[in-house]
mmCIF file of C-alpha atoms in Angstrom:
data_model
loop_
_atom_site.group_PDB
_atom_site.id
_atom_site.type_symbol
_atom_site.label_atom_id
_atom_site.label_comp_id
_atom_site.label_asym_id
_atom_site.label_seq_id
_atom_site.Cartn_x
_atom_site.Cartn_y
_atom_site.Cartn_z
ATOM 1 C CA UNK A 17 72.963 69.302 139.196
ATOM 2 C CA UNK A 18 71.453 70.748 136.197
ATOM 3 C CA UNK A 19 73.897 73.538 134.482
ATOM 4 C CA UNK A 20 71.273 76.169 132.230
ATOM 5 C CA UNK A 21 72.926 77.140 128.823
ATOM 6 C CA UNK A 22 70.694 80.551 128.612
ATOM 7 C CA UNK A 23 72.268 83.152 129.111
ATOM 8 C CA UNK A 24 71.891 85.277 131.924
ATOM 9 C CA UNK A 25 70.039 88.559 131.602
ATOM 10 C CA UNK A 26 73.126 90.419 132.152
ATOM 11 C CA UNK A 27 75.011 88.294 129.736
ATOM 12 C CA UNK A 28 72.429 89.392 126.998
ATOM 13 C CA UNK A 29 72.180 93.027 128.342
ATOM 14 C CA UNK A 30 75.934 93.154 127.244
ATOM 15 C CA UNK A 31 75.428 91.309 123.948
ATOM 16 C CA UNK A 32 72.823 93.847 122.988
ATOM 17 C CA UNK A 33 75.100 96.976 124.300
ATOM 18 C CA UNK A 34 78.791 96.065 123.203
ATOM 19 C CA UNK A 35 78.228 96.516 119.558
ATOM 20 C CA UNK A 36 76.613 99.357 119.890
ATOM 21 C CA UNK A 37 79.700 100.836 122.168
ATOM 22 C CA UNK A 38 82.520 99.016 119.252
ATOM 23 C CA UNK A 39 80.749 100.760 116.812
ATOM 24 C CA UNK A 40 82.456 104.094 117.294
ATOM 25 C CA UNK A 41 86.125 102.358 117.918
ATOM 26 C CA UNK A 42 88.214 103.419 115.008
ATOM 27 C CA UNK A 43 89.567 100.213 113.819
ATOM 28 C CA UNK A 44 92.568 100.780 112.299
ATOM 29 C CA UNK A 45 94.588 98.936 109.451
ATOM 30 C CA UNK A 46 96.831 99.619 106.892
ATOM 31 C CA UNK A 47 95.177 98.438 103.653
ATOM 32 C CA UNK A 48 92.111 100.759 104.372
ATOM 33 C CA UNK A 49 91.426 102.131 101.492
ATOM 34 C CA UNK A 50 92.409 99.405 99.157
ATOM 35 C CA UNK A 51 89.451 98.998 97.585
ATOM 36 C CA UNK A 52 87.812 102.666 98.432
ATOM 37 C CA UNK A 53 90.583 104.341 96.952
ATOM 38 C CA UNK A 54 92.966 102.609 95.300
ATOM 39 C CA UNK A 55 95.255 105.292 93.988
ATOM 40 C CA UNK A 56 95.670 106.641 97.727
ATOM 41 C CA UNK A 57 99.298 105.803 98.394
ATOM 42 C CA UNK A 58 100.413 106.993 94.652
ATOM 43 C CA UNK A 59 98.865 109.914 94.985
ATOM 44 C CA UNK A 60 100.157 110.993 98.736
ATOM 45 C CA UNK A 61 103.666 110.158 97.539
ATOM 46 C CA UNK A 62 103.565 111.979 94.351
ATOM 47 C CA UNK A 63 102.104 115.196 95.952
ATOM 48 C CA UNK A 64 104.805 115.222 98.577
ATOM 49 C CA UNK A 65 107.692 114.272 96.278
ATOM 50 C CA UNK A 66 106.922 117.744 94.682
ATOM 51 C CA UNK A 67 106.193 119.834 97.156
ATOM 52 C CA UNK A 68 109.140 118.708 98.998
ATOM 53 C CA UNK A 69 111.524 119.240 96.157
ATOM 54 C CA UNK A 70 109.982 123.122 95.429
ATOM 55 C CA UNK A 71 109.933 123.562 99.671
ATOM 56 C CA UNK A 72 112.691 121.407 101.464
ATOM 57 C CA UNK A 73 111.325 122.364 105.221
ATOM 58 C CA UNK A 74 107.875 120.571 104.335
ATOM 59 C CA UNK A 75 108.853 117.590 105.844
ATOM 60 C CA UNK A 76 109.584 119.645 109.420
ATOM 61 C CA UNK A 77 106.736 121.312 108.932
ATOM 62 C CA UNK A 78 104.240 118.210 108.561
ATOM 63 C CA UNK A 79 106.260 116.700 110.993
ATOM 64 C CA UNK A 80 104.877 119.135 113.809
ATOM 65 C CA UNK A 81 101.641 119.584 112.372
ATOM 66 C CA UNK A 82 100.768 116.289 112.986
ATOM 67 C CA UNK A 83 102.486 115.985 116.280
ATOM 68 C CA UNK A 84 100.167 119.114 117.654
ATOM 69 C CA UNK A 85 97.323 117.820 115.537
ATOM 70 C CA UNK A 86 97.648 114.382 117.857
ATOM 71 C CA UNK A 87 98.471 116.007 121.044
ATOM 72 C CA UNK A 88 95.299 117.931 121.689
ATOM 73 C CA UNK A 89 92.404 115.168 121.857
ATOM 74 C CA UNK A 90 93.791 112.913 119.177
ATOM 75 C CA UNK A 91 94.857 112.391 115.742
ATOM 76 C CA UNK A 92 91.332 114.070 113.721
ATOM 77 C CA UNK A 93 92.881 116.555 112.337
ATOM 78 C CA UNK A 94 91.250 119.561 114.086
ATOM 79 C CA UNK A 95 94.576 121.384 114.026
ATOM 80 C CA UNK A 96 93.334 122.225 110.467
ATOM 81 C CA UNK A 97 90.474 123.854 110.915
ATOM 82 C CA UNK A 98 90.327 127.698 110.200
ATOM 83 C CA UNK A 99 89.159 130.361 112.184
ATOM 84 C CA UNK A 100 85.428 131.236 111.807
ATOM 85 C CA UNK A 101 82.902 133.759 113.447
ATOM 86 C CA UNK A 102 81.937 131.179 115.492
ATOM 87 C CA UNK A 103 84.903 129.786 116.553
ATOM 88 C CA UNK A 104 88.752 130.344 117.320
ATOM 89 C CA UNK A 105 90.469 127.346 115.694
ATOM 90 C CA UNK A 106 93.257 125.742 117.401
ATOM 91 C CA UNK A 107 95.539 126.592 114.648
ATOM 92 C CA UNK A 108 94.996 130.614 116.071
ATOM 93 C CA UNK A 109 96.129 129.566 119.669
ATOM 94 C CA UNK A 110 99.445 131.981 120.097
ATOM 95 C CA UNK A 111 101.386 127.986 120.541
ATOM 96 C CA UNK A 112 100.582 127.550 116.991
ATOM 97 C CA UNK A 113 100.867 130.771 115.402
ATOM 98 C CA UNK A 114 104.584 129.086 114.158
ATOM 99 C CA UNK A 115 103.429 126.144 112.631
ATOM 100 C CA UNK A 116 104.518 126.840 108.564
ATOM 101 C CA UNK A 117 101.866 127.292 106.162
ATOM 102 C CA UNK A 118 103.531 124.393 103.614
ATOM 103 C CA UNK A 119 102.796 122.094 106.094
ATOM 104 C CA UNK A 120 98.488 122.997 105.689
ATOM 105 C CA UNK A 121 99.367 123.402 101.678
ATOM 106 C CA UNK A 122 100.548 119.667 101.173
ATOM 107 C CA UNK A 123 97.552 118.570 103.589
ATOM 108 C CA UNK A 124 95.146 120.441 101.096
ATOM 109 C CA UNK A 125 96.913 119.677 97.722
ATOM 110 C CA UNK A 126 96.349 115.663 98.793
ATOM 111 C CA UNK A 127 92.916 116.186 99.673
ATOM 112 C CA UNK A 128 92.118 118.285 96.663
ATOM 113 C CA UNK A 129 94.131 115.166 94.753
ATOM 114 C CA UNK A 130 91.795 112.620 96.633
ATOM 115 C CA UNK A 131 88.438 114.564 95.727
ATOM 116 C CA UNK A 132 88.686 114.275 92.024
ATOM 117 C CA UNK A 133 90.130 110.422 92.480
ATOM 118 C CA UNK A 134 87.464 109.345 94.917
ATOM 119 C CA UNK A 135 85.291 111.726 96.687
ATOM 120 C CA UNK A 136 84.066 111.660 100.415
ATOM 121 C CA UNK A 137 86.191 108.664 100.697
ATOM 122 C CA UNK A 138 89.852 110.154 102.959
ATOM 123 C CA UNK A 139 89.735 111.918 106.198
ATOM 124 C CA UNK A 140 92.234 114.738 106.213
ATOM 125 C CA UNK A 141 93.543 112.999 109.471
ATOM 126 C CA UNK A 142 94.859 110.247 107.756
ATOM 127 C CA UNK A 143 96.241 112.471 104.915
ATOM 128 C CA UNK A 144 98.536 114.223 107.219
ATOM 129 C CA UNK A 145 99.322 110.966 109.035
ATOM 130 C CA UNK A 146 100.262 109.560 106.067
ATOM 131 C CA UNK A 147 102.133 112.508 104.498
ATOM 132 C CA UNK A 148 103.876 112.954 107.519
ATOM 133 C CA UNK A 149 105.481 109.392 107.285
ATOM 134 C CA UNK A 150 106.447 109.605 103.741
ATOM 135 C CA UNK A 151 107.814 113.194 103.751
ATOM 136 C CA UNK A 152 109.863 111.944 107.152
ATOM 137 C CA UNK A 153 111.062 108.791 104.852
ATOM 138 C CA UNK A 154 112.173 111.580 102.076
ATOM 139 C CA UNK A 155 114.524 113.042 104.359
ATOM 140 C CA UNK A 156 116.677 110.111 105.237
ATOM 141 C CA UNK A 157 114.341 109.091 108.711
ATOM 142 C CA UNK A 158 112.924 105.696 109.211
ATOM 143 C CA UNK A 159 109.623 103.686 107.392
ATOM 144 C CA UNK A 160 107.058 102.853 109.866
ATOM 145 C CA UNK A 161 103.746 102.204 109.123
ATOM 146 C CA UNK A 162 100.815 103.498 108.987
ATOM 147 C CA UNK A 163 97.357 102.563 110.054
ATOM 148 C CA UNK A 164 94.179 103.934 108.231
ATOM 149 C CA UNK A 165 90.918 104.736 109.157
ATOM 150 C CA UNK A 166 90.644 108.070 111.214
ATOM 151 C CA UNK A 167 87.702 110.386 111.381
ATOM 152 C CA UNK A 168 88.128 113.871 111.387
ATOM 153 C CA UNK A 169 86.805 115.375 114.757
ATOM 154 C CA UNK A 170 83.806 117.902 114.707
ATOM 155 C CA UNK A 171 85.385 120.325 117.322
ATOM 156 C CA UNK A 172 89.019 122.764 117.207
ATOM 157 C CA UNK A 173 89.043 125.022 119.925
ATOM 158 C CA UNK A 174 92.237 127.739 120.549
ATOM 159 C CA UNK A 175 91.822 127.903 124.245
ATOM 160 C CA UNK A 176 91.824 124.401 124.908
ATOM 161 C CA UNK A 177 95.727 124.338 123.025
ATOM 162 C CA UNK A 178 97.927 125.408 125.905
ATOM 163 C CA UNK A 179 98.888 123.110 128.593
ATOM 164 C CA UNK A 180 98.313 120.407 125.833
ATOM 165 C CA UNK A 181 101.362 121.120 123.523
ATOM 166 C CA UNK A 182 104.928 121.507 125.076
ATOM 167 C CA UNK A 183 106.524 124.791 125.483
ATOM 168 C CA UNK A 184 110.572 125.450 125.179
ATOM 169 C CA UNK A 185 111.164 126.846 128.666
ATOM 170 C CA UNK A 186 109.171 124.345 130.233
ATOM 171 C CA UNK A 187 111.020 121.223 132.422
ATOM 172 C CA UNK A 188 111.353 117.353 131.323
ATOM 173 C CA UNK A 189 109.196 116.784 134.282
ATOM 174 C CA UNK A 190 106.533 119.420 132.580
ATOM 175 C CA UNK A 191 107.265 117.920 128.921
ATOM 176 C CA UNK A 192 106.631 114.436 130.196
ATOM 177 C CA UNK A 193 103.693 114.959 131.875
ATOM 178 C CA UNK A 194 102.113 115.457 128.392
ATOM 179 C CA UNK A 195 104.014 112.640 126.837
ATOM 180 C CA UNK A 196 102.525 110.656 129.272
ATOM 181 C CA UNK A 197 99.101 111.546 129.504
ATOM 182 C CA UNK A 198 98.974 110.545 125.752
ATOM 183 C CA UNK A 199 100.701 107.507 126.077
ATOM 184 C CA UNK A 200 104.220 107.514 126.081
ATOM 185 C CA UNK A 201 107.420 106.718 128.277
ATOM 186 C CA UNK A 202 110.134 108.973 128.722
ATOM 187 C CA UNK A 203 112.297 107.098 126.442
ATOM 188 C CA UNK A 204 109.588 107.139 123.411
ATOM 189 C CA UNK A 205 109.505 111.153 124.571
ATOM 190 C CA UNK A 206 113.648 111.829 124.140
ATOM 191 C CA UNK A 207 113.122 109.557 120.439
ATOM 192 C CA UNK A 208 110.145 112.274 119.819
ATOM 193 C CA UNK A 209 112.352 115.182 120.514
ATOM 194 C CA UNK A 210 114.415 113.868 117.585
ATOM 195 C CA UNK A 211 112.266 115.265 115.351
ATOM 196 C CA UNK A 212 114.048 118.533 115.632
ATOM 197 C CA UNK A 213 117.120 116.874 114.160
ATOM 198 C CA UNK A 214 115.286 118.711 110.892
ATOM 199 C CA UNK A 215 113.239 122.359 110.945
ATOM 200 C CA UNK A 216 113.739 125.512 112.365
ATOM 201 C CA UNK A 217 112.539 127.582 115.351
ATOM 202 C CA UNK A 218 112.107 131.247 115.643
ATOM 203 C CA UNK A 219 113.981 133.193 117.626
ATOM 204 C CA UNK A 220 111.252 134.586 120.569
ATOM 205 C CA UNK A 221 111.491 130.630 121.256
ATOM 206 C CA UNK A 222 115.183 130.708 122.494
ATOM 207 C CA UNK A 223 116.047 134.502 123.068
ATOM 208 C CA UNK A 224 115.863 134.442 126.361
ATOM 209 C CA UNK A 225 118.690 132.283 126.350
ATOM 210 C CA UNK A 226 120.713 134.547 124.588
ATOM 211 C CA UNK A 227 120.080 137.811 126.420
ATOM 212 C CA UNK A 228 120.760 139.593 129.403
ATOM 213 C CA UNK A 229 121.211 138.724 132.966
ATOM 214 C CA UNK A 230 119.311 134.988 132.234
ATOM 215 C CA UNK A 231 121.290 133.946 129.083
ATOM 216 C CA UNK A 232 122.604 130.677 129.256
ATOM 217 C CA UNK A 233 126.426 130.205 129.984
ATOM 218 C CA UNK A 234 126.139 126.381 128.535
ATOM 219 C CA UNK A 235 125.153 127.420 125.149
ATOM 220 C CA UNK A 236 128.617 126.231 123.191
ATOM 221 C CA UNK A 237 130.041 130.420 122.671
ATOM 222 C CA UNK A 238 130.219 130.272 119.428
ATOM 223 C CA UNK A 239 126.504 128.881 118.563
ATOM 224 C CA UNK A 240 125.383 131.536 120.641
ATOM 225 C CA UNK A 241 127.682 134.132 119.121
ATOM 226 C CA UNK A 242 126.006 133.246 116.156
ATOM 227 C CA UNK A 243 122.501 133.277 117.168
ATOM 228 C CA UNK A 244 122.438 136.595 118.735
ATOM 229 C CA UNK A 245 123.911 138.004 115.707
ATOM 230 C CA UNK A 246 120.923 136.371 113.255
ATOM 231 C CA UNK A 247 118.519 137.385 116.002
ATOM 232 C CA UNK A 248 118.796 140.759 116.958
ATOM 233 C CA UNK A 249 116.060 142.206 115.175
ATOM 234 C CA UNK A 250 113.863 139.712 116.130
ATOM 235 C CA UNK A 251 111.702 141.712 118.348
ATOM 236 C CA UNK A 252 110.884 143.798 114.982
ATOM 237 C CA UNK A 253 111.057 140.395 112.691
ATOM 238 C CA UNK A 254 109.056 137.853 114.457
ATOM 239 C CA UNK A 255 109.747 135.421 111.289
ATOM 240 C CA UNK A 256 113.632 135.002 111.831
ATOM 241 C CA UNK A 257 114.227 131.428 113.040
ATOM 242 C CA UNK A 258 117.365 129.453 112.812
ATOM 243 C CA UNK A 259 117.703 125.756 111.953
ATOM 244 C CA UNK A 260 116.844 123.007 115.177
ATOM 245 C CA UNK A 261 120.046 121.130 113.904
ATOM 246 C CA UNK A 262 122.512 123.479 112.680
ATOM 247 C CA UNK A 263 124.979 120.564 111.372
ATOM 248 C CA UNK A 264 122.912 118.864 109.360
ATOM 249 C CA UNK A 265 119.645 120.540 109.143
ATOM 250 C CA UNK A 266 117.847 119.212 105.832
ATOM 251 C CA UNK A 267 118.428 115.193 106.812
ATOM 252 C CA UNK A 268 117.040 113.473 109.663
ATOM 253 C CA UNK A 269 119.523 111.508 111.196
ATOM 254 C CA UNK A 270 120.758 111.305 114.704
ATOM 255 C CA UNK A 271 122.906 114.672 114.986
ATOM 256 C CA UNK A 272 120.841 116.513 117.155
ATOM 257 C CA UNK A 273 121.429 114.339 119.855
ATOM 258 C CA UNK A 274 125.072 114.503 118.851
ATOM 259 C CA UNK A 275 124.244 118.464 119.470
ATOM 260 C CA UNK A 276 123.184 118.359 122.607
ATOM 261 C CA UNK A 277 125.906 116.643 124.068
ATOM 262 C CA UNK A 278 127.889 119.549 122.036
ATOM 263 C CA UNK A 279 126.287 122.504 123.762
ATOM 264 C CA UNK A 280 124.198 122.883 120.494
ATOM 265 C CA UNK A 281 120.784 122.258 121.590
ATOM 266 C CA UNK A 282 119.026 125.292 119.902
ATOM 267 C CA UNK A 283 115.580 125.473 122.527
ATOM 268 C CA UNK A 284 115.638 125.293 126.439
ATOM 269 C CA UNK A 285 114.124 122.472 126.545
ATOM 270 C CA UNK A 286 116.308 120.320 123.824
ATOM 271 C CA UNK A 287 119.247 121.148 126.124
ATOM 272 C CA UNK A 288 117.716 119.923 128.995
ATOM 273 C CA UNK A 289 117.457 116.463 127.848
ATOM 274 C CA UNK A 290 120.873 115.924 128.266
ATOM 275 C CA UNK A 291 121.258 117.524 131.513
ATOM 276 C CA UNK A 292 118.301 115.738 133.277
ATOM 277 C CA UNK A 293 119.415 112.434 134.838
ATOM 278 C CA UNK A 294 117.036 110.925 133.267
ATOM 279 C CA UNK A 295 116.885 111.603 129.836
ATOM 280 C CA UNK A 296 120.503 112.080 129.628
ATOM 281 C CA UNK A 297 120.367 107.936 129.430
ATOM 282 C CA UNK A 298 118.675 107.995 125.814
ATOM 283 C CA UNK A 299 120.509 111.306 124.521
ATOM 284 C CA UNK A 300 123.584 109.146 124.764
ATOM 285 C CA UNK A 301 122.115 106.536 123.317
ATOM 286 C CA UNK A 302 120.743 107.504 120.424
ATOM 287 C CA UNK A 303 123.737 110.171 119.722
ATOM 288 C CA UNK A 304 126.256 106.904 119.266
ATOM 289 C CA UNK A 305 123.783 104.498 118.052
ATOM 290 C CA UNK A 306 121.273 105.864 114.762
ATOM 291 C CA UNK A 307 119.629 102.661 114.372
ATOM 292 C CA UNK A 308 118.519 102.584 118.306
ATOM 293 C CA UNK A 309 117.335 105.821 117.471
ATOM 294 C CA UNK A 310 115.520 105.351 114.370
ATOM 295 C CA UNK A 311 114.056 102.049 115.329
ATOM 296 C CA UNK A 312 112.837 103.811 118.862
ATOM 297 C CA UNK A 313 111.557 106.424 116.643
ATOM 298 C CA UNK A 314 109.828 104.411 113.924
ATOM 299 C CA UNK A 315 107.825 102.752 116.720
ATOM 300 C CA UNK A 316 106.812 105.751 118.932
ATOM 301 C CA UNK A 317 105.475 107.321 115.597
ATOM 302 C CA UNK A 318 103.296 104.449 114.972
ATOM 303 C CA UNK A 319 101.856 104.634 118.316
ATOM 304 C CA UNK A 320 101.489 108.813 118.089
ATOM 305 C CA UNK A 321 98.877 107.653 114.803
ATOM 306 C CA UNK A 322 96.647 105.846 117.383
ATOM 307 C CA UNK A 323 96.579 108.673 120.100
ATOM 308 C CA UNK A 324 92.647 109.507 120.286
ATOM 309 C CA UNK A 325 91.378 108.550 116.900
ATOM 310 C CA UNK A 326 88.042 108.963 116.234
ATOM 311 C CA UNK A 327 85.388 105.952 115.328
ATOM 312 C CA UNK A 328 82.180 106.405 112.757
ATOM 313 C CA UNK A 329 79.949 107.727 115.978
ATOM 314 C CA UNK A 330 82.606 110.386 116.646
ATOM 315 C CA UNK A 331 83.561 111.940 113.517
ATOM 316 C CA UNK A 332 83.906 112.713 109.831
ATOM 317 C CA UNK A 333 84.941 112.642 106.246
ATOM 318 C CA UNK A 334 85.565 116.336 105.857
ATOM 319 C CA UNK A 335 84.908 117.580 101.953
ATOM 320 C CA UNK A 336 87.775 120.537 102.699
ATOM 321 C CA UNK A 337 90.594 120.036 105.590
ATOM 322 C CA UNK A 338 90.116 123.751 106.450
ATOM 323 C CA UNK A 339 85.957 123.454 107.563
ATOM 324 C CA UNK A 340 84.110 121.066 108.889
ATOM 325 C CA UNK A 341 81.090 119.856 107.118
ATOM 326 C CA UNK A 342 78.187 121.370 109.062
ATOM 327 C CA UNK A 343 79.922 125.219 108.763
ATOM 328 C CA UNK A 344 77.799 126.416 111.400
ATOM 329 C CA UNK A 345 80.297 124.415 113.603
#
């Protein structure tokens, strides 16, 4: 019996077709822009070395850009896009009304950086990914890397925002639902959550659990003593906020999770984690054990960088952060 070496027409149908369908796969690497822009890692970490020093809740800030930037249809840095008369940006959705303004400045002063060192050559995806990392680093959290090579997407819409980015009164069972439609396990969610072991919330986020018939007995009395005090005027003030980790809130270590266990979980939803069965597993965890934490940590932020990325075929080099290229978009 005779075996033919051609290939079968099918075999070459899917020789022809697969690079095509590669071709927009966003290959990812750390050395990207080695040779395309050399100066890239000097100039992310000089830019956030001084804005962090003049604005110490950068790194909090960045830190939740990015994680709403990657949680609505990937890492392409569409959470940056401004409002237009065409479009409602996502950044305009009432779930993102909070995030701080030094968070888009250190985004833009990088790009602005890159521009003059080597134009059209850094999406402003991987600019937040990477400041994000190094302005983490600067506050005491773990290294992990970083791989290079995102597109920025073409689309940032407001209404598509909720029911994408997790809310403080909503349940773990809610909150991982999301975590695990991008990806993640419940563990790699409670490590996520760490992230408020630095930042601040505003006070509309937690009130509720500070007033009236609803207010939460197992807040620890005197946090909550404390908090109604700073927010009582926040109906009039919708910009007082109070610190996500009120022991230690400038360094990112593992005293949230110490918190929680303390009664000082600042949001509904932080204190939940160590009520629910099973999260309360990994508060424990991490709140007696840092490295466990940050090494948990370190990994589930490398994997966040890879949630949705775009390829060639599905995005683009923006010249500004704020507008896509074709303004008409």
């Amino acid at each position: 019996m005779r075996l033919s070496l051609s290939p079968t027409p099918f075999v070459l149908l899917f020789l022809v077709v697969a690079p095509a369908v590669l071709a927009d796969v966003a290959i990812l690497r750390t050395d990207y822009y080695q040779k395309t822009c050399p100066d890239f890692n000097k100039i992310v970490r000089e830019a956030v070395l001084t804005k962090q020093s003049q604005q110490p809740t950068t790194a909090a800030g960045t830190l939740r850009l990015f994680f709403h930037d990657c949680f609505l249809e990937g890492c392409d840095a569409s959470v940056l896009i401004a409002t237009n008369s065409f479009n409602k940006a996502e950044r305009d959705d009432d779930l993102n009304d909070s995030l701080p303004g030094d968070a888009f400045d250190i985004v833009n002063r990088i790009k602005t950086a890159l521009e003059l060192s080597c134009p059209g050559v850094v999406s402003c995806a991987d600019i937040l990914a990477q400041a994000t990392r190094d302005l983490v680093t600067m506050v005491g959290g773990p290294y992990f890397d970083v791989k290079l090579g995102r597109k920025d997407g073409l689309e940032s819409k407001a209404h598509k925002v909720r029911g994408n980015v997790p809310m403080p009164n909503q349940t773990v069972h809610d909150i991982h639902g999301m975590f695990k439609k991008n990806g993640f396990s419940l563990r790699e969610m409670v490590a996520l959550s760490g992230a408020h072991t630095i930042g601040f919330s505003h006070c509309k986020e937690f009130s509720d659990r500070l007033y009236g018939s609803k207010a939460d007995p197992e807040i620890n009395p005197r946090f909550a003593t404390a908090l109604k005090e700073l927010c009582k005027n926040h109906t009039v003030d919708d910009t007082i906020a109070a610190f996500n980790d009120v022991m230690t809130p400038g360094k990112f270590d593992n005293m949230y999770f110490k918190n929680l266990k303390r009664g000082l979980g600042l949001l509904a939803s932080d204190h939940l984690l160590i009520k629910d069965n099973s999260t309360k597993p990994f508060v424990e965890l991490y709140a007696t054990d840092e490295k466990a934490f940050f090494d948990d940590f370190a990994r589930a932020m490398e994997k966040l960088g890879t949630v949705g990325v775009k390829g060639d075929g599905e995005g683009e080099v923006r010249r500004r952060c704020d507008h896509f290229n074709n303004l008409n978009v």
